Backbone as a ProteinNet text record, in pm:
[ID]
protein_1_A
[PRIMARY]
XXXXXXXXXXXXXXXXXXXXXXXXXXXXXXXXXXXXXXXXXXXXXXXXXXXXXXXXXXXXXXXXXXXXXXXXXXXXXXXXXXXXXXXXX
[TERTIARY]
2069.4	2047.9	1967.9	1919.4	1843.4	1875.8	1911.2	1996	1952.6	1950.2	1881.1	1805.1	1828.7	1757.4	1625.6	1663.4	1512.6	1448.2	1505.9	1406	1352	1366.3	1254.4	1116.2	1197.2	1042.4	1045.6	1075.2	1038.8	879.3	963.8	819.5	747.2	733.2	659.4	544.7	594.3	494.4	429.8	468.7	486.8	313.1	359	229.9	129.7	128.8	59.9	-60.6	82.6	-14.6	-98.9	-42	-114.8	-267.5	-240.7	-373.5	-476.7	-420.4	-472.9	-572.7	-510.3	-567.5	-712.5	-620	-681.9	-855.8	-851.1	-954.9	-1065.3	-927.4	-1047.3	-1075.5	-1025.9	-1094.7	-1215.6	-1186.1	-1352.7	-1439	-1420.4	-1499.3	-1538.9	-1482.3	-1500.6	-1604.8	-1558.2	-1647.6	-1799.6	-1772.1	-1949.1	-2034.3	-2013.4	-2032.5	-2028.4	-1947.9	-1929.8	-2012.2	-2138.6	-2207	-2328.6	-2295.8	-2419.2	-2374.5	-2245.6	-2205.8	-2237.1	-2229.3	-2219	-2074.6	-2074.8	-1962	-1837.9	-1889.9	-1812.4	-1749.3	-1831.7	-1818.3	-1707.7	-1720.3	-1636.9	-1507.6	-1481.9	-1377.1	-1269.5	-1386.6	-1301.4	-1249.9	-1378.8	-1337.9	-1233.4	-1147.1	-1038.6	-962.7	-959.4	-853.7	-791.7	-890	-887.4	-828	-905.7	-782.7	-624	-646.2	-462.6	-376.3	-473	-441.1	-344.5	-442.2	-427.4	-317.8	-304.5	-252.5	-101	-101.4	18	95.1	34.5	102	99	46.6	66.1	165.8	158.4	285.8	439.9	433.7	557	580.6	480.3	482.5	580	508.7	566.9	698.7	723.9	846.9	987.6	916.3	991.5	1036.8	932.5	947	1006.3	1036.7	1123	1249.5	1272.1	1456.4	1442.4	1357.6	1351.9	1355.6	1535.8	1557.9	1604.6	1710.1	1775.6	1755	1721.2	1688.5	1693	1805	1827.3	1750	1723.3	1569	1477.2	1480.5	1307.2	1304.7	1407.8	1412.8	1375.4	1427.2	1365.8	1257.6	1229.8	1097.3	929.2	946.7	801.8	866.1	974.9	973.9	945.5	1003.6	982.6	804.7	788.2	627.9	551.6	576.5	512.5	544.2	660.2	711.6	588.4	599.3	534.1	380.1	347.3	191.9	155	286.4	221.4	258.9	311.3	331	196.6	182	21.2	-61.8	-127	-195.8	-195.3	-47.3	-5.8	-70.3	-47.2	-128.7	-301.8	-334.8	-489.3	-527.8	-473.1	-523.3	-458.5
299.5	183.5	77.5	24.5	-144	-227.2	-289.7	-410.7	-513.6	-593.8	-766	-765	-744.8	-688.6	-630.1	-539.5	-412.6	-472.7	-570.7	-590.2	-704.5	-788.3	-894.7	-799.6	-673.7	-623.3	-564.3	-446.6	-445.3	-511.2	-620.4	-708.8	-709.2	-762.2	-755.6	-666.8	-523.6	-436.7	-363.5	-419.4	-418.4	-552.3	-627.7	-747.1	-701.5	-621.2	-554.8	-406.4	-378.3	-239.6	-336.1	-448.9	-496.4	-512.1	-599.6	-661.5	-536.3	-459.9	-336.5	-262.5	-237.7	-213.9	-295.4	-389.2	-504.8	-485.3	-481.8	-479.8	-337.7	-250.1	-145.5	-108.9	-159.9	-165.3	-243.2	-352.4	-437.8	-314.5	-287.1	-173.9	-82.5	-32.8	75.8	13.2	-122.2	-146.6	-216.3	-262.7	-235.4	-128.8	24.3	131	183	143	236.5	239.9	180.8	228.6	277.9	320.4	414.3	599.9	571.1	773.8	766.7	896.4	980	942.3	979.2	1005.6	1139.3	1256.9	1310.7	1246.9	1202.2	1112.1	1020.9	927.5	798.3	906.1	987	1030.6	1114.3	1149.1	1192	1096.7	1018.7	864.5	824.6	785.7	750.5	820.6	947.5	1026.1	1039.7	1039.2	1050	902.5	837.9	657.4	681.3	740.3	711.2	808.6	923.8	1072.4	991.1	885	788.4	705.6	628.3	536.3	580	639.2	740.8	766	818.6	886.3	756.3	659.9	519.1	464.4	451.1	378.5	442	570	693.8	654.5	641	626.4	456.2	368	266	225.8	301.6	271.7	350.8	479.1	500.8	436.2	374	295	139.4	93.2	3.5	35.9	148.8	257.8	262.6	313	344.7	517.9	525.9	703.9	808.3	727.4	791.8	761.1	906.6	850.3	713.6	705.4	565.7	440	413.6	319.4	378.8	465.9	500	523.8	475.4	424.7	273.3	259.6	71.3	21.5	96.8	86.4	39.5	112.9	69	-41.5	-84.8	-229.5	-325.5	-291.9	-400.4	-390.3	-272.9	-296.2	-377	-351	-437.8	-591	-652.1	-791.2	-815.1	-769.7	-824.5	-843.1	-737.9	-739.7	-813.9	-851.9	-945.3	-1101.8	-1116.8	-1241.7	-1280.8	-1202.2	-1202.8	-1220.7	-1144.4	-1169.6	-1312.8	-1353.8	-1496.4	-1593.5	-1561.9	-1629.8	-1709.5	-1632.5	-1604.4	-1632	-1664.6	-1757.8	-1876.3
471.4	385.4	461.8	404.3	453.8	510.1	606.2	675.4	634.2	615.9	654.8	726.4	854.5	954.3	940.6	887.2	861.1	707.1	651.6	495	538	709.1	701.9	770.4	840.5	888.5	804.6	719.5	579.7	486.2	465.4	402.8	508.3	606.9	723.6	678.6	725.9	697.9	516.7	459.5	320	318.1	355.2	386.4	446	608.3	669.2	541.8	515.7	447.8	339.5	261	177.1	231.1	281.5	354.9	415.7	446.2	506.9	383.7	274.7	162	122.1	78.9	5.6	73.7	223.5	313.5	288.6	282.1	233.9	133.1	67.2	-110.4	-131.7	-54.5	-25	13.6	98.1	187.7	94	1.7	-132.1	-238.2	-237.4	-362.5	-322.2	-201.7	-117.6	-156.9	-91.6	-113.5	-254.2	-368.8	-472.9	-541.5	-578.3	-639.9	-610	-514.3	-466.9	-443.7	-502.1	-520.5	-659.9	-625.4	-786.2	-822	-1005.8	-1034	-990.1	-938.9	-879.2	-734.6	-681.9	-535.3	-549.9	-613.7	-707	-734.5	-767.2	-809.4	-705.9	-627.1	-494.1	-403.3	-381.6	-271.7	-323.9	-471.1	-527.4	-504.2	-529.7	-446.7	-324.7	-256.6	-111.5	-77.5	-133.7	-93	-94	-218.9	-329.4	-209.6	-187.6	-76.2	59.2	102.6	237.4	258.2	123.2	128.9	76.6	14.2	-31.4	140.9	215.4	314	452	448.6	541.3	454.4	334.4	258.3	273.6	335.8	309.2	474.1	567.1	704.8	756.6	635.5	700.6	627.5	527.3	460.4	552.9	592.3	743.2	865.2	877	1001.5	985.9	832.6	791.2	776.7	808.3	771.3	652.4	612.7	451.4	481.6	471.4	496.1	365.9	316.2	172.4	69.9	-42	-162.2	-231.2	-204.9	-281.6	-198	-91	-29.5	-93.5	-97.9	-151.9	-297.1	-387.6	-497.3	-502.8	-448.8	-429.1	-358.9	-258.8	-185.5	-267.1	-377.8	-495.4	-573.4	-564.1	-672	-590.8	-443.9	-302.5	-322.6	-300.1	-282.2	-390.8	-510.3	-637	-647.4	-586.7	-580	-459.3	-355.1	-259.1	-287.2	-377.8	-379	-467.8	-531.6	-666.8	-576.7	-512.9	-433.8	-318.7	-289.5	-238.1	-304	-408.8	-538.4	-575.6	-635.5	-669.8	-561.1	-460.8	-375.7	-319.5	-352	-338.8	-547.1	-634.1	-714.2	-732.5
[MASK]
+++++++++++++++++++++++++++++++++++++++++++++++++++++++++++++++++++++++++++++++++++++++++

């Protein structure tokens, strides 16, 4: 389960991966229109592919071990990203 403890580094890295994103999505939409539409559809994949498995990595390394954390782990992630978001308008 989650301590107190582990849900301030938790968000911590929950913020980290945000920003981490956020950065290379800039980076994507520089580049995106200069692929093809097959290109565009893989590069999206291959993101979702990435980020899927750094998001599974750092939800680990927050003690995010038993089902039931990693039931809650994507609502944590959607509060946080929408609090960032909220932020920046």
């Amino acid at each position: 389960m989650i301590t107190e403890y582990n849900e301030s580094i938790f968000e911590s890295t929950q913020r980290i991966f945000l920003k981490s994103l956020l950065k290379r999505q800039q980076e994507l939409i520089e580049n995106y229109d200069n692929l093809s539409e097959d290109q565009k559809r893989l590069a999206v994949r291959n993101e979702i592919k990435e980020h899927n498995k750094a998001l599974a990595d750092t939800a680990h390394k927050a003690g995010v071990v038993t089902p039931i954390d990693y039931a809650t782990f994507p609502k944590k992630v959607i509060k946080v990203c929408m609090e960032v978001l909220m932020q920046k308008i």
